[in-house]
Amino acid sequence: MSCIRIVGTGSGVPESVVTNDDLSKIVETDDQWISSRTGIKERRISQGENTSELGAKAAMNALEDAGLTAMDIDIIIVATTTPDSFTPSTACIVQDIIGAKKAYAFDVSAACSGFIYGVNIATKMLKAGDEKRALIIGAETLSKVLDWNDRSTCVLFGDGAGAVVLEKGEEEGILASTIGSDGTLGRASLSCGIFNVHNPFVKDDIEDKINMAMNGREIFRFAVNIVPQAVEEVLQLAGKKLEDVKYIIPHQANLRIVEGAAKKLDLPLERFYMNLHKYGNTSAASIPLALDEMNKNGLLQKGDNLVLVGFGGGLTWGSLLIKW
Ligand code: UT7
């Protein structure tokens, strides 16, 4: 039975750093409110680079880390809520930019859980098929869909991309994975890019809503419950215990959500890796960005067990148990 493991990680973030103080010049807010309610101090905001360009940067960075070239890749999956266009998919644009001529490419839409969905899908595809390697990219330019007059959302998010290379072989890596969704709660809690039908045959024309709209408290409640649940579920699937896990890498949305989840799991906060203060919530990019930072900073030792856990719009969630 073949195994799937991560053989490279990478990041691609815009250069421009926007601090909480910078935002207080745009909307009525301050560093004290943003830091204490979320844990965010600054974020990267694109000055024109689109999702595909950030995704391609992260992909090249991950390929370099793996010692591979774009021609070694068979599958490209981009998880994003902010694609460059409806078509071509952002994954096809990334394929073109990096020159992965042998691959086939498609996008996955599962909001902040998208990276976990991508790894879950690719793992199954690699196990079932002849393909050997997949590039999974979480990439977002949320700044293009934020309402920059709405202080309750525009201070929370940032732009960026993270990527991993998955490879099929004999060595263990992805030990277990879960994904889930509940569409009943989705539209009222978090929506973005609502395009209604406008054509000569429509009588009651409804205005489009491109900007992100969110019921923050609803998502908060959902997240604090689903994170511990998804962590426990993935451990159970692999017959492991929390004591076997070195780090939990959660979706980076709000420090208080992670504090709530840590309390429910009865784990010290130090077991959760956070880089939210530097990037804000980068949706599908947040987990691979954190994983890459840990990898490049030498925090991961061979054999460490890690749990990656995501949640977000849809509503969606997912978790991965990885042996590094
Ligand atoms: O990736 C998944 C996507 N989303 C999330 O993860 C979001 C999850 N939710 C959250 O992180 C939190 O609910 C928020 C950070 C969004 C909000 O925190 P909260 O403690 O639930 O605050 P709130 O929405 O209850 O707002 C409290 C007050 C309000 O004023 P009043 O009505 O009490 O006078 C807001 O108007 O804070 C006000 N407020 C702000 N004040 C200064 C809202 N945004 C700001 C702001 N600066 N940026």
XYZ file of C-alpha atoms and ligand atoms in Angstrom:
372
model
C 0.000 0.000 0.000
C 1.545 3.315 -1.046
C 1.870 6.299 1.310
C 1.565 10.023 0.589
C 3.863 12.541 2.247
C 4.776 16.222 2.096
C 8.213 16.626 0.489
C 8.321 20.439 0.217
C 6.616 23.583 1.520
C 6.560 27.155 0.238
C 5.138 30.654 0.690
C 4.346 33.649 -1.485
C 3.181 36.844 0.198
C 2.915 40.448 -1.032
C 5.716 42.763 0.135
C 3.464 45.500 1.443
C 2.913 45.316 5.235
C -0.208 47.083 6.554
C -0.266 47.604 10.339
C -3.260 48.126 12.617
C -2.212 51.783 12.906
C -2.299 52.077 9.090
C -5.890 50.779 9.138
C -6.913 53.283 11.802
C -6.358 55.944 9.092
C -8.901 54.240 6.802
C -11.685 53.133 9.212
C -12.614 53.988 12.795
C -10.517 51.416 14.641
C -7.299 51.138 16.646
C -4.477 48.722 17.433
C -5.894 48.064 20.901
C -9.262 46.790 19.556
C -7.773 44.681 16.756
C -4.958 43.169 18.889
C -7.130 42.356 21.887
C -10.113 40.971 19.910
C -8.134 38.987 17.335
C -4.370 38.820 18.012
C -3.624 40.424 14.609
C -0.904 43.124 14.495
C -0.293 43.423 10.752
C -1.129 41.775 7.421
C 0.222 41.722 3.858
C -1.909 43.513 1.271
C -1.437 43.101 -2.474
C -0.528 46.147 -4.528
C -1.696 44.415 -7.694
C -0.448 40.817 -7.573
C -3.419 38.539 -8.114
C -4.153 35.161 -6.501
C -2.424 33.190 -9.285
C 0.798 35.209 -8.979
C 0.992 34.688 -5.211
C 0.085 31.026 -5.708
C 2.786 30.563 -8.351
C 5.387 32.122 -6.021
C 4.426 29.718 -3.229
C 4.467 26.808 -5.687
C 7.986 27.602 -6.983
C 9.173 28.014 -3.406
C 7.732 24.595 -2.448
C 9.254 22.933 -5.534
C 12.659 24.383 -4.632
C 12.282 23.063 -1.073
C 11.432 19.612 -2.481
C 14.363 19.697 -4.949
C 11.923 19.236 -7.851
C 10.902 21.149 -10.965
C 7.441 22.050 -12.279
C 7.762 19.221 -14.837
C 7.773 16.690 -11.977
C 4.188 17.622 -11.023
C 1.155 15.596 -12.167
C -1.711 17.405 -10.363
C -2.146 21.065 -9.363
C -4.951 22.026 -6.972
C -5.488 25.646 -5.952
C -7.772 26.225 -2.969
C -9.145 29.764 -3.134
C -12.175 31.955 -2.429
C -10.719 34.765 -4.509
C -9.872 33.291 -7.942
C -8.464 35.523 -10.703
C -11.503 34.625 -12.844
C -14.362 32.111 -13.158
C -12.411 30.598 -16.010
C -9.581 29.872 -16.552
C -9.229 28.411 -13.076
C -6.498 29.900 -10.921
C -4.819 26.467 -10.946
C -4.580 26.555 -14.774
C -3.069 30.065 -14.622
C -0.525 28.853 -12.035
C 0.246 25.880 -14.301
C 1.004 28.305 -17.133
C 3.149 30.634 -14.977
C 5.316 27.857 -13.521
C 5.406 25.753 -16.704
C 3.999 22.523 -15.250
C 3.190 21.185 -18.717
C 2.601 17.563 -17.663
C 0.072 18.373 -14.928
C -3.695 18.741 -14.942
C -5.044 21.563 -12.805
C -8.250 22.619 -11.067
C -9.522 24.830 -8.222
C -11.239 23.822 -5.001
C -13.698 26.151 -3.268
C -14.010 25.467 0.459
C -13.091 28.899 1.882
C -10.678 28.726 4.827
C -10.836 24.895 4.855
C -9.790 24.763 1.185
C -6.180 23.696 1.740
C -7.276 20.737 3.906
C -9.842 19.799 1.240
C -7.121 19.993 -1.436
C -4.742 17.693 0.449
C -7.583 15.283 1.253
C -8.664 15.071 -2.410
C -5.110 14.818 -3.776
C -4.169 12.088 -1.300
C -7.078 9.960 -2.505
C -6.280 10.685 -6.168
C -2.604 9.829 -5.781
C -3.446 6.583 -3.964
C -6.009 5.577 -6.587
C -4.217 6.584 -9.782
C -0.899 6.499 -11.666
C 0.009 10.090 -10.719
C 3.022 10.463 -8.419
C 3.127 14.088 -7.268
C 0.638 16.870 -6.523
C 1.068 20.541 -5.786
C -1.534 21.842 -3.327
C -1.727 25.610 -3.064
C -3.872 27.765 -0.762
C -3.903 31.262 -2.285
C -5.962 34.394 -1.655
C -6.183 38.084 -2.446
C -8.982 38.799 0.002
C -8.220 42.522 -0.219
C -10.069 42.629 -3.558
C -13.385 41.461 -2.011
C -13.243 43.291 1.323
C -15.479 46.268 2.005
C -12.815 48.784 3.033
C -15.495 50.879 4.772
C -16.566 47.992 7.035
C -14.304 47.941 10.086
C -15.819 44.690 11.351
C -14.327 42.717 8.432
C -11.579 44.701 6.680
C -9.227 44.584 9.689
C -9.333 40.779 9.901
C -7.987 39.553 6.575
C -4.768 39.526 4.569
C -3.383 38.335 1.219
C -0.929 35.491 0.641
C -0.308 31.951 -0.522
C 1.187 28.745 0.856
C 1.917 25.469 -0.924
C 3.022 21.888 -0.378
C 4.302 19.177 -2.712
C 2.777 15.732 -2.049
C 4.604 12.621 -3.236
C 3.617 8.968 -3.379
C 6.112 6.485 -1.920
C 6.747 3.917 0.775
C 7.352 6.317 3.686
C 4.411 7.357 5.932
C 3.211 10.992 5.833
C -0.514 11.792 5.686
C -1.839 9.378 8.321
C -5.517 10.417 8.314
C -7.789 13.145 7.050
C -11.349 14.390 7.580
C -13.461 16.923 5.714
C -17.023 18.080 6.349
C -19.576 20.752 5.523
C -22.947 22.093 6.684
C -24.639 24.133 3.980
C -27.606 24.985 6.181
C -25.539 27.539 8.106
C -23.435 28.868 5.243
C -25.224 31.724 3.540
C -26.263 33.538 6.713
C -22.830 33.304 8.349
C -20.285 34.221 5.690
C -20.780 35.188 2.076
C -18.671 36.747 -0.633
C -19.035 37.275 -4.390
C -22.784 36.811 -4.784
C -23.576 37.149 -8.491
C -27.307 37.136 -9.177
C -28.893 36.395 -12.533
C -29.140 39.440 -14.800
C -30.496 38.808 -18.267
C -33.299 40.165 -20.462
C -35.665 37.479 -19.101
C -35.266 38.349 -15.407
C -38.133 40.460 -14.044
C -36.917 41.264 -10.539
C -33.296 42.223 -10.840
C -31.425 41.643 -7.555
C -28.265 43.565 -6.835
C -24.982 41.620 -6.661
C -23.013 41.510 -3.403
C -19.343 41.185 -4.220
C -17.928 42.170 -0.828
C -17.482 39.811 2.078
C -20.278 39.863 4.643
C -19.884 37.963 7.893
C -21.676 37.217 11.125
C -18.486 37.142 13.206
C -20.077 35.839 16.388
C -21.776 32.950 14.565
C -18.487 31.860 12.955
C -16.707 32.259 16.276
C -19.155 29.907 18.034
C -18.963 27.366 15.199
C -15.147 27.453 15.159
C -14.635 26.950 18.885
C -16.730 23.771 18.680
C -15.598 22.349 15.342
C -11.809 22.696 15.902
C -11.658 20.293 18.893
C -14.169 17.980 17.195
C -12.128 17.765 13.958
C -8.872 17.269 15.889
C -10.332 14.392 17.911
C -11.928 12.808 14.853
C -8.702 12.660 12.835
C -6.757 11.230 15.790
C -9.412 8.575 16.288
C -9.207 7.584 12.609
C -5.484 6.884 12.995
C -5.735 5.333 16.475
C -3.610 8.137 17.980
C -3.991 10.311 21.082
C -3.459 14.034 21.718
C -0.281 13.133 23.671
C 1.179 11.744 20.401
C 0.862 15.161 18.706
C 3.687 17.707 18.840
C 1.913 20.678 17.257
C -1.564 21.622 16.162
C -1.574 24.041 13.237
C -5.001 25.702 13.193
C -6.517 27.985 10.590
C -5.282 31.423 11.645
C -8.500 33.410 12.138
C -8.552 34.636 15.701
C -6.334 33.947 18.729
C -9.423 33.813 20.951
C -10.887 30.985 18.843
C -7.676 28.995 19.358
C -7.709 29.778 23.095
C -11.291 28.463 23.276
C -10.400 25.300 21.342
C -7.259 24.726 23.460
C -9.377 24.929 26.612
C -11.877 22.396 25.265
C -9.048 20.013 24.339
C -7.341 20.694 27.684
C -4.088 21.537 25.899
C -1.662 24.403 26.597
C -1.779 27.188 24.002
C 1.929 26.590 23.230
C 0.997 23.372 21.407
C -0.828 25.491 18.777
C 1.388 27.213 16.211
C 0.291 30.773 15.447
C 1.574 33.387 12.992
C -1.705 35.292 12.772
C -0.121 38.439 14.252
C 1.960 38.832 11.055
C -0.518 37.857 8.318
C -4.078 38.187 9.669
C -6.615 35.698 8.340
C -5.453 34.604 4.867
C -8.266 32.035 4.463
C -7.098 29.012 2.401
C -3.475 30.200 2.608
C -3.231 30.375 6.388
C -2.434 26.725 7.219
C 0.213 26.138 4.492
C 1.778 29.540 5.315
C 2.120 28.508 8.970
C 3.425 25.047 8.036
C 6.054 26.555 5.726
C 7.181 28.988 8.419
C 7.609 26.126 10.894
C 9.475 24.031 8.323
C 11.852 26.836 7.288
C 12.500 27.801 10.932
C 13.542 24.219 11.758
C 10.662 23.566 14.171
C 9.706 20.247 12.579
C 11.693 17.075 13.275
C 11.348 13.891 11.246
C 8.714 11.659 12.847
C 6.801 14.511 14.592
C 3.024 14.093 14.484
C 1.154 17.263 13.480
C -2.549 18.003 13.257
C -3.640 20.652 10.733
C -7.200 21.885 11.260
C -9.321 24.304 9.234
C -12.819 25.820 9.360
C -14.655 28.502 7.454
C -17.286 29.613 4.967
C -19.678 27.060 3.584
C -19.684 26.200 6.404
C -16.765 23.815 5.980
C -14.109 22.158 8.123
C -11.344 19.580 7.864
C -8.331 18.098 9.620
C -5.142 16.250 8.687
C -2.852 14.114 10.806
C 0.674 14.180 9.407
C 3.811 12.298 10.349
C 6.594 14.673 9.342
O -11.887 32.368 8.659
C -13.173 32.331 9.175
C -13.746 33.693 9.003
N -14.123 34.437 10.118
C -13.731 34.394 11.394
O -12.967 33.602 11.829
C -14.317 35.409 12.331
C -14.738 34.848 13.660
N -15.203 35.903 14.553
C -14.380 36.749 15.187
O -13.180 36.630 15.043
C -14.978 37.816 16.078
O -16.371 37.611 16.201
C -14.693 39.261 15.548
C -13.223 39.607 15.712
C -15.112 39.368 14.094
C -15.507 40.273 16.345
O -15.203 40.169 17.723
P -16.384 40.311 18.801
O -15.738 40.245 20.126
O -17.407 39.265 18.457
O -16.898 41.774 18.537
P -18.356 42.251 18.099
O -18.614 41.890 16.679
O -19.316 41.786 19.130
O -18.213 43.834 18.213
C -18.033 44.463 19.453
C -17.971 45.966 19.241
C -19.121 46.529 18.402
O -19.482 47.778 18.962
P -20.758 47.913 19.912
O -21.913 47.463 19.084
O -20.496 47.005 21.074
O -20.764 49.362 20.247
C -18.517 46.753 17.068
O -19.136 47.776 16.348
O -16.784 46.313 18.525
C -17.103 47.147 17.417
N -16.135 46.907 16.350
C -14.973 47.566 16.258
N -14.413 48.542 16.997
C -13.197 48.983 16.634
C -16.222 46.011 15.346
N -15.118 46.061 14.582
C -14.317 47.029 15.124
C -13.049 47.539 14.795
N -12.523 48.510 15.573
N -12.324 47.084 13.745
